[in-house]
Short mmCIF file of C-alpha atoms in Angstrom, two decimals:
data_model
loop_
_atom_site.label_atom_id
_atom_site.label_comp_id
_atom_site.label_asym_id
_atom_site.label_seq_id
_atom_site.Cartn_x
_atom_site.Cartn_y
_atom_site.Cartn_z
CA MET A 1 -0.04 0.20 -0.05
CA ASN A 2 3.13 2.23 1.55
CA TYR A 3 4.47 1.26 -1.89
CA ARG A 4 1.86 2.00 -4.43
CA ARG A 5 1.54 5.82 -3.05
CA ARG A 6 4.73 6.34 -3.18
CA LYS A 7 5.39 4.94 -6.46
CA THR A 8 1.98 7.15 -7.79
CA THR A 9 3.90 10.58 -6.10
CA ASN A 10 6.99 9.54 -7.72
CA TYR A 11 5.32 8.94 -10.98
CA ILE A 12 3.34 12.59 -10.34
CA MET A 13 6.19 14.43 -9.42
CA LEU A 14 8.24 13.10 -12.10
CA GLY A 15 5.06 14.21 -14.91
CA ILE A 16 5.33 17.62 -13.30
CA CYS A 17 8.73 17.81 -13.85
CA ILE A 18 8.84 16.71 -17.40
CA ALA A 19 5.39 19.20 -18.10
CA ALA A 20 7.59 22.23 -16.93
CA PHE A 21 10.33 21.27 -19.01
CA PHE A 22 8.57 21.81 -21.91
CA ILE A 23 6.65 24.24 -20.86
CA GLY A 24 10.42 26.29 -20.87
CA ALA A 25 11.11 24.41 -23.94
CA ILE A 26 8.19 25.46 -25.82
CA PHE A 27 8.90 28.91 -26.10
CA LEU A 28 12.53 28.18 -26.43
CA PHE A 29 11.60 26.63 -29.91
CA TRP A 30 8.66 28.68 -31.00
CA ILE A 31 10.51 31.98 -30.27
CA LEU A 32 13.90 30.22 -32.60
CA GLY A 33 11.02 28.90 -34.80
CA ASP A 34 9.28 31.58 -35.93
CA VAL A 35 12.23 34.18 -35.63
CA PHE A 36 14.26 31.62 -38.24
CA LEU A 37 11.18 31.11 -40.55
CA LYS A 38 10.12 34.77 -40.36
CA GLY A 39 14.03 36.70 -40.78
CA ILE A 40 14.95 33.24 -43.28
CA LYS A 41 13.09 34.55 -46.24
CA TYR A 42 14.70 38.01 -45.85
CA ILE A 43 18.35 36.80 -45.66
CA ASN A 44 20.35 37.70 -48.79
CA TRP A 45 24.41 38.48 -48.83
CA LYS A 46 23.76 41.97 -49.31
CA LEU A 47 22.30 42.82 -46.08
CA PHE A 48 25.75 42.08 -44.54
CA VAL A 49 27.92 44.21 -46.72
CA GLU A 50 25.07 47.31 -47.64
CA LEU A 51 24.37 50.45 -45.88
CA PRO A 52 20.23 50.61 -44.96
CA LYS A 53 17.76 52.07 -47.42
CA PRO A 54 15.04 54.63 -46.92
CA PRO A 55 11.24 53.38 -46.96
CA GLY A 56 10.46 52.08 -50.05
CA ILE A 57 13.05 51.32 -51.90
CA PRO A 58 13.22 48.08 -52.40
CA GLU A 59 17.00 46.40 -50.75
CA GLY A 60 20.11 47.65 -49.09
CA GLY A 61 21.05 45.99 -46.11
CA PHE A 62 22.76 46.49 -42.70
CA GLY A 63 26.09 45.63 -42.41
CA ASN A 64 27.30 49.18 -40.53
CA ALA A 65 24.88 48.05 -37.72
CA ILE A 66 26.10 44.39 -37.95
CA LEU A 67 29.75 45.78 -37.51
CA GLY A 68 28.74 48.07 -35.11
CA THR A 69 27.72 45.44 -32.81
CA PHE A 70 31.28 43.55 -32.98
CA ILE A 71 33.04 46.82 -31.88
CA LEU A 72 30.75 47.65 -28.94
CA THR A 73 30.92 44.10 -28.09
CA ILE A 74 34.86 44.67 -28.73
CA LEU A 75 35.24 47.57 -26.78
CA ALA A 76 32.84 46.47 -23.59
CA SER A 77 35.49 43.04 -23.11
CA ILE A 78 38.39 45.24 -23.49
CA ILE A 79 36.97 46.89 -20.56
CA GLY A 80 35.27 44.81 -18.86
CA ILE A 81 37.21 41.44 -19.10
CA PRO A 82 40.09 41.84 -16.99
CA ILE A 83 38.30 43.99 -14.89
CA GLY A 84 35.70 41.31 -13.69
CA ILE A 85 38.33 39.15 -13.41
CA MET A 86 40.13 41.07 -11.67
CA ALA A 87 37.31 41.80 -9.32
CA GLY A 88 36.20 38.02 -8.72
CA VAL A 89 40.38 36.98 -8.21
CA TYR A 90 40.15 39.56 -5.47
CA VAL A 91 37.20 38.48 -3.99
CA THR A 92 38.36 34.71 -3.81
CA GLU A 93 41.93 34.95 -3.28
CA TYR A 94 42.76 38.58 -1.83
CA GLY A 95 39.11 39.00 -0.14
CA SER A 96 38.54 38.14 3.35
CA GLY A 97 38.09 41.84 4.85
CA LYS A 98 35.01 44.12 4.95
CA LEU A 99 36.43 45.22 1.15
CA ALA A 100 35.69 42.04 -0.08
CA TRP A 101 32.58 41.53 0.82
CA TRP A 102 31.10 44.92 -0.04
CA THR A 103 32.93 44.01 -3.72
CA LYS A 104 30.79 40.97 -3.43
CA PHE A 105 28.01 42.60 -2.20
CA LEU A 106 27.70 45.27 -4.97
CA THR A 107 28.66 42.80 -8.11
CA GLU A 108 25.60 41.08 -6.63
CA ILE A 109 23.80 44.24 -6.70
CA LEU A 110 25.11 45.30 -10.37
CA SER A 111 24.42 41.91 -11.45
CA SER A 112 20.35 42.30 -11.58
CA PHE A 113 20.52 46.40 -11.86
CA PRO A 114 18.18 47.42 -14.62
CA THR A 115 20.76 48.20 -17.89
CA ILE A 116 18.34 51.20 -18.66
CA ILE A 117 19.22 53.30 -15.69
CA ILE A 118 23.05 51.73 -16.20
CA GLY A 119 22.27 53.49 -19.59
CA ILE A 120 21.08 56.71 -18.23
CA PHE A 121 24.51 56.74 -15.59
CA ILE A 122 26.37 56.34 -18.48
CA TYR A 123 24.61 59.09 -20.74
CA ILE A 124 25.13 61.60 -17.59
CA LEU A 125 28.70 60.60 -17.01
CA ILE A 126 29.88 60.55 -20.53
CA VAL A 127 27.56 61.55 -22.90
CA VAL A 128 26.50 65.08 -21.88
CA PRO A 129 30.45 65.82 -21.40
CA MET A 130 31.19 64.79 -24.59
CA LYS A 131 28.13 66.79 -26.47
CA THR A 132 27.91 63.75 -28.88
CA PHE A 133 26.15 60.18 -28.98
CA SER A 134 29.44 57.75 -28.87
CA ALA A 135 30.47 54.28 -29.83
CA LEU A 136 32.16 54.71 -26.67
CA SER A 137 30.27 55.36 -24.02
CA GLY A 138 28.26 52.48 -25.55
CA GLY A 139 30.87 49.81 -25.27
CA ILE A 140 31.12 51.12 -21.47
CA ALA A 141 27.47 51.02 -20.60
CA LEU A 142 27.94 47.46 -21.80
CA SER A 143 30.94 46.72 -20.04
CA ILE A 144 29.49 47.89 -16.55
CA ILE A 145 26.86 45.34 -17.72
CA MET A 146 29.51 42.09 -18.59
CA LEU A 147 31.48 43.28 -15.03
CA PRO A 148 29.13 41.86 -12.63
CA VAL A 149 28.55 38.11 -14.77
CA ILE A 150 32.62 37.65 -14.98
CA ALA A 151 33.02 38.69 -11.51
CA LYS A 152 30.79 36.51 -10.30
CA SER A 153 31.69 33.33 -13.14
CA THR A 154 35.14 33.91 -11.67
CA GLU A 155 34.77 33.63 -8.69
CA GLU A 156 31.81 30.56 -8.80
CA SER A 157 35.34 28.90 -10.83
CA ILE A 158 37.81 30.06 -9.01
CA LYS A 159 36.30 28.56 -5.56
CA MET A 160 36.14 25.42 -7.09
CA ILE A 161 40.14 24.66 -7.53
CA PRO A 162 41.07 22.79 -4.31
CA VAL A 163 43.36 24.19 -1.70
CA SER A 164 45.85 21.38 -2.01
CA VAL A 165 46.36 21.99 -6.36
CA ARG A 166 47.75 26.22 -4.54
CA GLU A 167 49.58 24.69 -2.20
CA ALA A 168 51.44 22.52 -4.14
CA SER A 169 52.44 25.51 -6.26
CA TYR A 170 53.63 26.89 -2.68
CA ALA A 171 55.55 24.28 -1.67
CA LEU A 172 57.30 24.54 -4.81
CA GLY A 173 58.21 28.42 -4.02
CA VAL A 174 56.06 29.90 -6.54
CA PRO A 175 54.71 33.02 -4.56
CA LYS A 176 51.15 34.27 -4.35
CA TRP A 177 50.72 36.31 -7.42
CA ARG A 178 51.89 33.27 -9.29
CA THR A 179 50.33 31.16 -8.41
CA ILE A 180 47.27 32.71 -9.04
CA LEU A 181 48.25 33.64 -12.66
CA ARG A 182 50.01 30.60 -13.70
CA ILE A 183 47.43 27.62 -11.98
CA VAL A 184 44.56 29.23 -10.23
CA ILE A 185 43.42 31.15 -13.66
CA PRO A 186 44.40 28.48 -16.43
CA SER A 187 42.89 25.53 -13.50
CA ALA A 188 39.17 27.68 -13.87
CA GLY A 189 40.56 28.45 -17.25
CA SER A 190 37.01 26.32 -18.37
CA GLY A 191 34.77 28.57 -15.69
CA ILE A 192 35.88 31.92 -16.81
CA VAL A 193 35.65 31.29 -20.47
CA THR A 194 32.35 30.37 -20.06
CA GLY A 195 31.82 33.46 -18.17
CA ILE A 196 32.99 35.62 -20.71
CA MET A 197 31.02 33.64 -23.56
CA MET A 198 27.79 33.71 -21.62
CA SER A 199 28.49 37.86 -20.85
CA ILE A 200 29.31 38.03 -24.48
CA ALA A 201 25.77 36.45 -25.26
CA ARG A 202 24.18 38.93 -22.90
CA ILE A 203 25.49 42.42 -23.80
CA MET A 204 25.25 41.67 -27.98
CA GLY A 205 21.47 41.61 -26.76
CA GLU A 206 20.99 44.82 -25.35
CA THR A 207 19.33 47.55 -26.48
CA ALA A 208 17.83 49.43 -23.61
CA PRO A 209 21.36 50.98 -22.25
CA LEU A 210 22.66 51.97 -26.62
CA LEU A 211 19.62 54.12 -26.94
CA PHE A 212 21.43 56.25 -24.14
CA THR A 213 24.71 55.97 -24.98
CA SER A 214 25.81 54.85 -29.06
CA LEU A 215 22.41 55.60 -30.73
CA ASN A 216 22.28 54.85 -33.81
CA ASN A 217 23.91 55.53 -36.95
CA ASN A 218 22.60 54.95 -40.82
CA TYR A 219 27.00 54.94 -42.45
CA TRP A 220 29.53 52.81 -41.83
CA SER A 221 31.13 54.39 -38.52
CA TYR A 222 34.66 53.34 -37.09
CA LYS A 223 35.10 56.30 -35.28
CA LEU A 224 34.76 56.13 -30.59
CA ASN A 225 33.34 59.87 -30.52
CA GLU A 226 30.97 59.34 -33.13
CA PRO A 227 27.34 57.49 -33.07
CA ILE A 228 27.40 54.25 -34.11
CA GLY A 229 24.79 51.69 -35.54
CA SER A 230 23.83 47.67 -33.35
CA LEU A 231 21.63 45.46 -34.32
CA THR A 232 19.08 45.32 -31.74
CA VAL A 233 19.04 49.12 -32.03
CA LEU A 234 18.29 48.77 -35.59
CA ILE A 235 15.37 45.62 -34.83
CA PHE A 236 13.74 48.04 -32.60
CA ASN A 237 13.59 50.60 -34.79
CA TYR A 238 12.90 48.99 -37.88
CA ALA A 239 10.47 47.10 -35.76
CA THR A 240 8.92 49.32 -33.91
CA SER A 241 7.89 51.38 -37.65
CA PRO A 242 4.85 52.19 -39.61
CA TYR A 243 7.22 50.05 -43.09
CA GLU A 244 6.82 46.70 -44.11
CA ASP A 245 10.40 46.37 -45.64
CA TRP A 246 11.99 48.05 -42.46
CA ARG A 247 9.93 45.41 -40.50
CA ASN A 248 10.63 42.61 -42.34
CA MET A 249 14.37 43.69 -42.44
CA ALA A 250 13.71 43.48 -38.51
CA TRP A 251 13.37 39.88 -39.15
CA ALA A 252 16.50 39.55 -40.58
CA ALA A 253 18.36 41.41 -38.24
CA ALA A 254 17.02 39.28 -36.02
CA LEU A 255 17.63 36.06 -37.20
CA ILE A 256 21.27 37.03 -37.19
CA LEU A 257 21.97 37.82 -33.95
CA VAL A 258 19.86 35.13 -32.58
CA PHE A 259 22.35 33.03 -34.93
CA ILE A 260 25.62 34.91 -33.24
CA VAL A 261 24.99 34.64 -30.08
CA LEU A 262 23.58 30.88 -30.27
CA ILE A 263 27.12 30.43 -32.35
CA LEU A 264 28.99 32.02 -29.15
CA ASN A 265 27.07 29.52 -26.89
CA ILE A 266 28.14 26.77 -28.65
CA ILE A 267 31.68 27.69 -28.65
CA ALA A 268 31.15 27.76 -24.84
CA HIS A 269 29.80 25.01 -24.63
CA ILE A 270 32.94 22.87 -26.88
CA TYR A 271 35.33 24.62 -24.58
CA THR A 272 33.98 23.69 -21.49
CA GLY A 273 33.21 19.82 -22.55
CA LYS A 274 37.13 19.62 -23.90
CA ARG A 275 38.50 21.90 -20.66
CA GLU A 276 36.29 18.70 -18.90
CA LYS A 277 37.68 15.76 -20.49
CA ARG A 278 41.00 16.23 -18.98
CA MET B 26 64.48 44.00 1.67
CA PRO B 27 64.31 39.54 2.09
CA ILE B 28 67.52 38.92 2.61
CA PHE B 29 68.72 34.35 2.38
CA ILE B 30 72.25 33.49 2.62
CA GLN B 31 72.56 30.19 0.67
CA VAL B 32 74.45 27.91 1.77
CA LYS B 33 74.36 25.06 0.09
CA GLU B 34 77.50 23.14 -0.56
CA ARG B 35 79.82 24.65 1.98
CA LYS B 36 82.48 23.31 3.00
CA ASP B 37 84.49 23.41 6.48
CA GLU B 38 88.32 24.23 6.99
CA LYS B 39 89.52 20.57 5.58
CA GLY B 40 86.91 20.58 2.31
CA GLY B 41 84.92 18.61 4.00
CA SER B 42 80.88 19.32 3.59
CA LEU B 43 79.04 20.89 7.04
CA ALA B 44 75.80 18.91 7.93
CA LEU B 45 73.74 21.41 6.72
CA ALA B 46 69.99 20.63 6.50
CA GLU B 47 70.18 19.71 10.06
CA ILE B 48 66.95 20.67 10.94
CA ARG B 49 66.17 22.26 15.02
CA VAL B 50 62.95 23.10 16.18
CA GLU B 51 62.91 25.99 19.07
CA ASN B 52 59.32 26.25 21.34
CA LEU B 53 57.59 26.35 18.36
CA ASN B 54 53.85 26.99 19.60
CA ALA B 55 51.50 27.22 16.92
CA TRP B 56 47.45 27.80 16.57
CA PHE B 57 44.33 28.11 14.53
CA GLY B 58 42.45 31.17 15.41
CA THR B 59 42.57 30.28 19.29
CA MET B 60 43.02 26.86 19.27
CA GLN B 61 46.92 25.53 20.42
CA VAL B 62 47.46 22.79 17.76
CA LEU B 63 51.39 22.73 18.62
CA LYS B 64 52.86 23.20 22.09
CA ASP B 65 56.54 23.76 22.73
CA ILE B 66 57.96 22.37 20.31
CA ASN B 67 62.03 20.66 20.63
CA VAL B 68 63.44 18.36 18.30
CA SER B 69 66.02 18.50 16.03
CA LEU B 70 66.68 16.62 12.55
CA LYS B 71 69.46 15.23 11.76
CA GLU B 72 70.77 15.13 8.53
CA LYS B 73 70.28 12.54 5.61
CA TYR B 74 67.62 11.06 8.10
CA ILE B 75 64.77 9.66 7.51
CA SER B 76 62.18 10.79 10.42
CA ALA B 77 58.69 9.63 11.36
CA ILE B 78 56.33 11.71 13.18
CA ILE B 79 53.61 9.53 14.17
CA GLY B 80 50.60 10.16 16.61
CA PRO B 81 47.02 10.01 16.49
CA SER B 82 44.64 11.69 14.21
CA GLY B 83 44.88 15.47 15.15
CA CYS B 84 48.35 15.13 17.72
CA GLY B 85 48.79 18.27 15.25
CA LYS B 86 51.69 15.70 13.38
CA THR B 87 50.46 17.98 9.74
CA THR B 88 50.63 21.30 11.39
CA LEU B 89 54.36 20.03 12.31
CA LEU B 90 55.22 18.97 9.16
CA ARG B 91 53.49 22.00 7.19
CA CYS B 92 55.43 24.56 9.82
CA PHE B 93 58.82 23.59 8.34
CA ASN B 94 58.02 24.79 5.35
CA ARG B 95 55.87 27.62 6.65
CA LEU B 96 52.82 26.51 5.15
CA HIS B 97 50.91 26.31 7.63
CA GLU B 98 50.88 30.46 8.33
CA ILE B 99 49.06 30.67 4.94
CA THR B 100 45.68 29.28 6.66
CA PRO B 101 43.20 31.78 7.21
CA GLY B 102 43.38 32.49 11.35
CA ALA B 103 46.44 30.23 11.87
CA LYS B 104 49.81 31.76 14.06
CA VAL B 105 52.73 30.27 14.86
CA GLU B 106 55.52 30.89 17.32
CA GLY B 107 59.17 29.66 17.87
CA ARG B 108 62.39 29.16 15.24
CA ILE B 109 63.25 26.42 13.25
CA PHE B 110 66.55 26.28 12.02
CA LEU B 111 67.32 24.69 8.36
CA GLY B 112 71.33 24.51 9.40
CA ASP B 113 72.34 28.10 10.45
CA ILE B 114 69.61 30.16 9.14
CA ASP B 115 66.08 30.30 11.59
CA ILE B 116 62.94 30.31 9.15
CA TYR B 117 60.88 31.82 10.90
CA ASP B 118 63.28 35.69 11.13
CA LYS B 119 61.67 38.89 9.90
CA ASN B 120 64.10 39.01 6.97
CA VAL B 121 63.72 34.97 5.54
CA ASP B 122 60.90 34.87 2.30
CA PRO B 123 59.67 32.05 3.28
CA VAL B 124 59.05 31.34 -0.69
CA LEU B 125 62.01 30.62 -0.59
CA ILE B 126 62.71 28.61 2.12
CA ARG B 127 60.31 26.71 0.09
CA ARG B 128 62.49 26.37 -2.49
CA ARG B 129 65.07 24.20 -0.57
CA ILE B 130 61.98 22.60 1.65
CA GLY B 131 60.24 20.43 -0.62
CA MET B 132 56.70 18.87 -0.04
CA VAL B 133 54.74 16.04 -1.63
CA PHE B 134 51.11 15.59 -0.11
CA GLN B 135 48.93 13.07 1.01
CA ARG B 136 46.89 13.24 -2.13
CA PRO B 137 48.63 13.45 -5.74
CA ASN B 138 47.62 17.26 -6.40
CA LEU B 139 49.54 17.28 -9.73
CA PHE B 140 48.15 20.76 -12.28
CA SER B 141 45.69 19.06 -13.91
CA HIS B 142 45.97 21.43 -16.79
CA MET B 143 49.69 20.53 -17.41
CA THR B 144 51.22 18.13 -18.83
CA ILE B 145 53.34 15.61 -16.98
CA TYR B 146 56.54 16.31 -18.01
CA ASP B 147 55.46 20.45 -17.61
CA ASN B 148 54.62 19.33 -14.19
CA VAL B 149 58.12 17.48 -13.43
CA ILE B 150 59.74 21.07 -14.39
CA ALA B 151 56.53 23.24 -12.58
CA GLY B 152 59.29 24.48 -9.98
CA TYR B 153 61.48 26.06 -12.95
CA ILE B 154 58.55 26.99 -15.26
CA LEU B 155 56.28 28.07 -12.90
CA ASN B 156 58.96 30.91 -11.63
CA ASN B 157 60.42 32.61 -14.72
CA LYS B 158 63.58 30.30 -14.93
CA LYS B 159 65.06 30.36 -18.45
CA ILE B 160 66.68 27.32 -19.12
CA PRO B 161 67.46 26.02 -22.35
CA LYS B 162 65.97 22.55 -23.40
CA GLU B 163 68.16 19.78 -23.09
CA GLU B 164 69.03 20.72 -19.19
CA LYS B 165 65.13 20.46 -18.95
CA ASP B 166 65.02 17.01 -20.09
CA LYS B 167 67.63 16.15 -18.15
CA ILE B 168 65.94 17.39 -14.51
CA VAL B 169 63.06 15.87 -16.15
CA GLU B 170 64.77 12.37 -16.44
CA LYS B 171 67.01 12.25 -13.16
CA SER B 172 63.80 13.32 -11.27
CA LEU B 173 61.44 10.79 -12.52
CA LYS B 174 64.21 8.14 -12.16
CA LEU B 175 65.10 9.19 -8.60
CA ALA B 176 61.19 8.74 -7.80
CA GLY B 177 61.02 5.42 -9.51
CA ILE B 178 58.63 5.90 -11.80
CA TRP B 179 60.86 6.77 -15.22
CA GLU B 180 60.02 3.74 -16.65
CA GLU B 181 56.41 3.62 -16.67
CA VAL B 182 56.19 7.62 -17.94
CA GLU B 183 59.02 7.76 -20.49
CA ASN B 184 56.89 8.13 -23.16
CA ARG B 185 54.06 9.76 -22.02
CA LEU B 186 55.40 12.36 -21.08
CA LYS B 187 53.04 14.93 -23.33
CA GLU B 188 49.99 13.21 -21.54
CA TYR B 189 47.77 14.94 -19.19
CA PRO B 190 48.26 13.54 -15.43
CA SER B 191 44.45 12.50 -15.47
CA ALA B 192 46.08 9.74 -17.69
CA LEU B 193 47.88 8.22 -14.64
CA SER B 194 46.71 6.01 -11.68
CA GLY B 195 46.51 7.77 -8.05
CA GLY B 196 49.91 5.94 -7.04
CA GLN B 197 51.60 7.02 -10.60
CA GLN B 198 50.43 10.22 -10.14
CA GLN B 199 52.27 11.22 -6.49
CA ARG B 200 55.34 9.18 -8.18
CA VAL B 201 55.48 12.23 -10.35
CA CYS B 202 54.32 14.45 -7.43
CA ILE B 203 57.73 13.37 -5.71
CA ALA B 204 59.44 14.04 -8.60
CA ARG B 205 58.06 17.44 -8.83
CA ALA B 206 59.91 17.93 -5.48
CA LEU B 207 62.49 16.65 -6.50
CA ALA B 208 63.80 18.83 -9.45
CA VAL B 209 64.04 22.14 -7.30
CA GLU B 210 67.09 19.87 -6.53
CA PRO B 211 65.59 20.69 -2.49
CA GLU B 212 67.80 19.71 0.41
CA VAL B 213 65.07 18.52 2.93
CA ILE B 214 61.59 16.80 1.79
CA LEU B 215 58.44 16.92 3.43
CA MET B 216 56.04 14.30 3.00
CA ASP B 217 52.80 14.59 4.82
CA GLU B 218 50.70 10.87 4.91
CA PRO B 219 51.90 10.20 0.80
CA THR B 220 50.96 6.64 1.27
CA SER B 221 47.05 6.84 2.61
CA ALA B 222 45.51 7.13 -0.62
CA LEU B 223 47.27 4.21 -1.89
CA ASP B 224 46.93 0.55 -2.87
CA PRO B 225 49.61 -1.76 -0.92
CA ILE B 226 51.80 -1.98 -4.37
CA SER B 227 52.25 2.01 -5.28
CA THR B 228 53.27 2.24 -1.37
CA TYR B 229 55.14 -0.49 -1.41
CA ARG B 230 57.29 1.32 -4.34
CA ILE B 231 56.56 4.82 -2.87
CA GLU B 232 58.43 2.86 0.12
CA GLU B 233 61.26 1.71 -1.58
CA THR B 234 62.33 5.59 -3.52
CA ILE B 235 61.86 6.77 -0.45
CA LYS B 236 64.43 4.81 1.17
CA GLU B 237 66.11 5.48 -1.67
CA LEU B 238 66.15 9.53 -1.74
CA LYS B 239 67.96 9.22 1.85
CA LYS B 240 71.28 9.05 0.00
CA GLU B 241 69.97 12.32 -1.42
CA LEU B 242 68.50 14.48 1.20
CA THR B 243 66.87 14.75 4.70
CA ILE B 244 63.29 13.13 5.21
CA ILE B 245 60.46 13.87 7.34
CA ILE B 246 57.12 11.97 6.91
CA VAL B 247 54.27 12.17 8.15
CA THR B 248 51.95 8.78 8.31
CA HIS B 249 49.61 7.35 10.21
CA ASN B 250 50.51 3.70 9.79
CA MET B 251 53.33 2.37 11.94
CA GLN B 252 54.39 -0.41 10.00
CA GLN B 253 55.55 2.24 7.97
CA ALA B 254 56.96 3.86 10.15
CA ALA B 255 58.78 1.29 11.41
CA ARG B 256 60.20 -0.01 8.02
CA VAL B 257 61.44 2.52 6.22
CA SER B 258 62.12 5.67 9.36
CA ASP B 259 65.43 5.75 10.40
CA GLU B 260 64.45 8.00 13.87
CA THR B 261 60.82 8.84 15.24
CA ILE B 262 59.15 11.46 16.78
CA PHE B 263 55.53 10.64 18.74
CA MET B 264 53.31 13.50 19.37
CA TYR B 265 50.09 13.99 21.12
CA MET B 266 47.66 16.26 22.00
CA GLY B 267 50.22 19.20 20.26
CA GLU B 268 53.33 17.50 22.30
CA VAL B 269 56.21 15.33 21.52
CA ILE B 270 56.21 12.79 23.62
CA GLU B 271 59.06 10.64 22.39
CA ILE B 272 61.60 10.49 20.15
CA GLY B 273 64.70 8.38 19.11
CA PRO B 274 66.04 5.45 16.97
CA THR B 275 62.41 3.69 15.35
CA THR B 276 64.35 0.75 16.21
CA GLU B 277 64.56 1.46 20.21
CA MET B 278 61.25 3.00 19.90
CA PHE B 279 58.96 0.29 18.15
CA THR B 280 61.32 -2.10 20.84
CA ASN B 281 62.21 -0.78 24.01
CA PRO B 282 59.54 2.84 23.98
CA LYS B 283 60.42 4.95 27.31
CA LYS B 284 57.38 6.61 28.50
CA LYS B 285 53.90 4.46 29.32
CA LEU B 286 52.25 6.64 26.11
CA THR B 287 54.24 5.84 23.28
CA GLU B 288 54.18 2.23 24.30
CA ASP B 289 50.13 2.82 24.52
CA TYR B 290 50.08 3.80 21.41
CA ILE B 291 52.18 1.32 19.73
CA THR B 292 51.02 -1.10 21.28
CA GLY B 293 47.34 0.02 19.99
CA LYS B 294 45.50 0.71 23.28
CA PHE B 295 44.13 3.81 21.70
CA GLY B 296 44.48 5.71 18.92
#
């Protein structure tokens, strides 16, 4: 009797878990499928190399926005990755006092901070004094969003490194800073790389902070002190426009963005898998 | 400014080398937070001897071992007072850099702890590459071969040097750990229950290695296993509750202990 009850409970709970999984998975595949079906029709090579055309004029592309997204991501990475890793290392390796506690606490808060506020903050801090929207301010805003993600994942993956490995290095007469650089960080490498990939995937999808910082640009732009286009802002502008050909372009841009993010995630997974095999 | 006098290879007037890797511990006390784990330790250990530290769990034997290369103090909240002399240098002198001490006093841990992101070859030579010492490839090869031979594992890994440590068994990994410690040519090697995680055959091999190493350097080994202490060591230190109860030649200690407590422990009445 008891056994039968336990068995039924097991089946019911298992059923609920599977249902929950499907609810999550259905939405994921629904979104992916929708973006794919609506976007694939408008994908052609001109999208990647041409500039946007005014509504009503056929063809054109958004190569500048794709390039812009990459420039912004690289800028954000240059600032965000080293600071994020250093913050994570500080908290785990040197942090025993109050400062470390605050670093950890503020990182946590920052990671759930509304990104639009970060955008406004950078707007006041950089855009207003510079008197222009710029790629630089966009990159800085994105780097602030990246920072806590990287700091957290660095901290988590360093914590996984057993003390015995560190001690092995100390016992060989290796100073602490070299141990961190040559043993701790490489051993935690796959975790840190996964964190970096995740943060890049996240900032590539950010729109709100860019509206206040890098704004948009309909032409090719490489300069850091000028506004720059990006895929997300382009999607935002096109999708909310009254012109049908622009809305179609937005679907194509969405598909390209999803594809880039997906590739990044796959790279992260392959990398993690490779390291774990050792 | 940390100073460190290199006294290795020092000779007396007649050209004979002095016993420099002798270790003398004076009034050593150690704490974890407020808990005192070592109480007024005074011992001296002879050069090119194998000294075994035995005693029940929690008696402070591992802590004592970790004081020899100043590894105890890196644990948060840990504290050490007293002096330990290596030859004529007080390793707890405030001018002595603990990092340099650790290059002269190597250590093998309870469980194999090779660097998993480095090849076997790189692991053996780790003491050099991690400290950015530039040495030619041929010399590196020589050091790796010599150290692995000393650790008695050369034949087994000769053709696998470019593999990662996870490809080796636990016993093999532990012997590579010994090779890694030997590669930097320390004068003393500390071993913290090096065979406790290993099977009897690996244990036997490592004990043979230890006996062989005695020709080259001073060895201090902590062990739970009294038979092991009896098999490998020349001298035994018996510890209980953070104190050294008895120290003496191993054969004497095991056949004719001076203290009642030692006898009780050795005959298995407690511990």
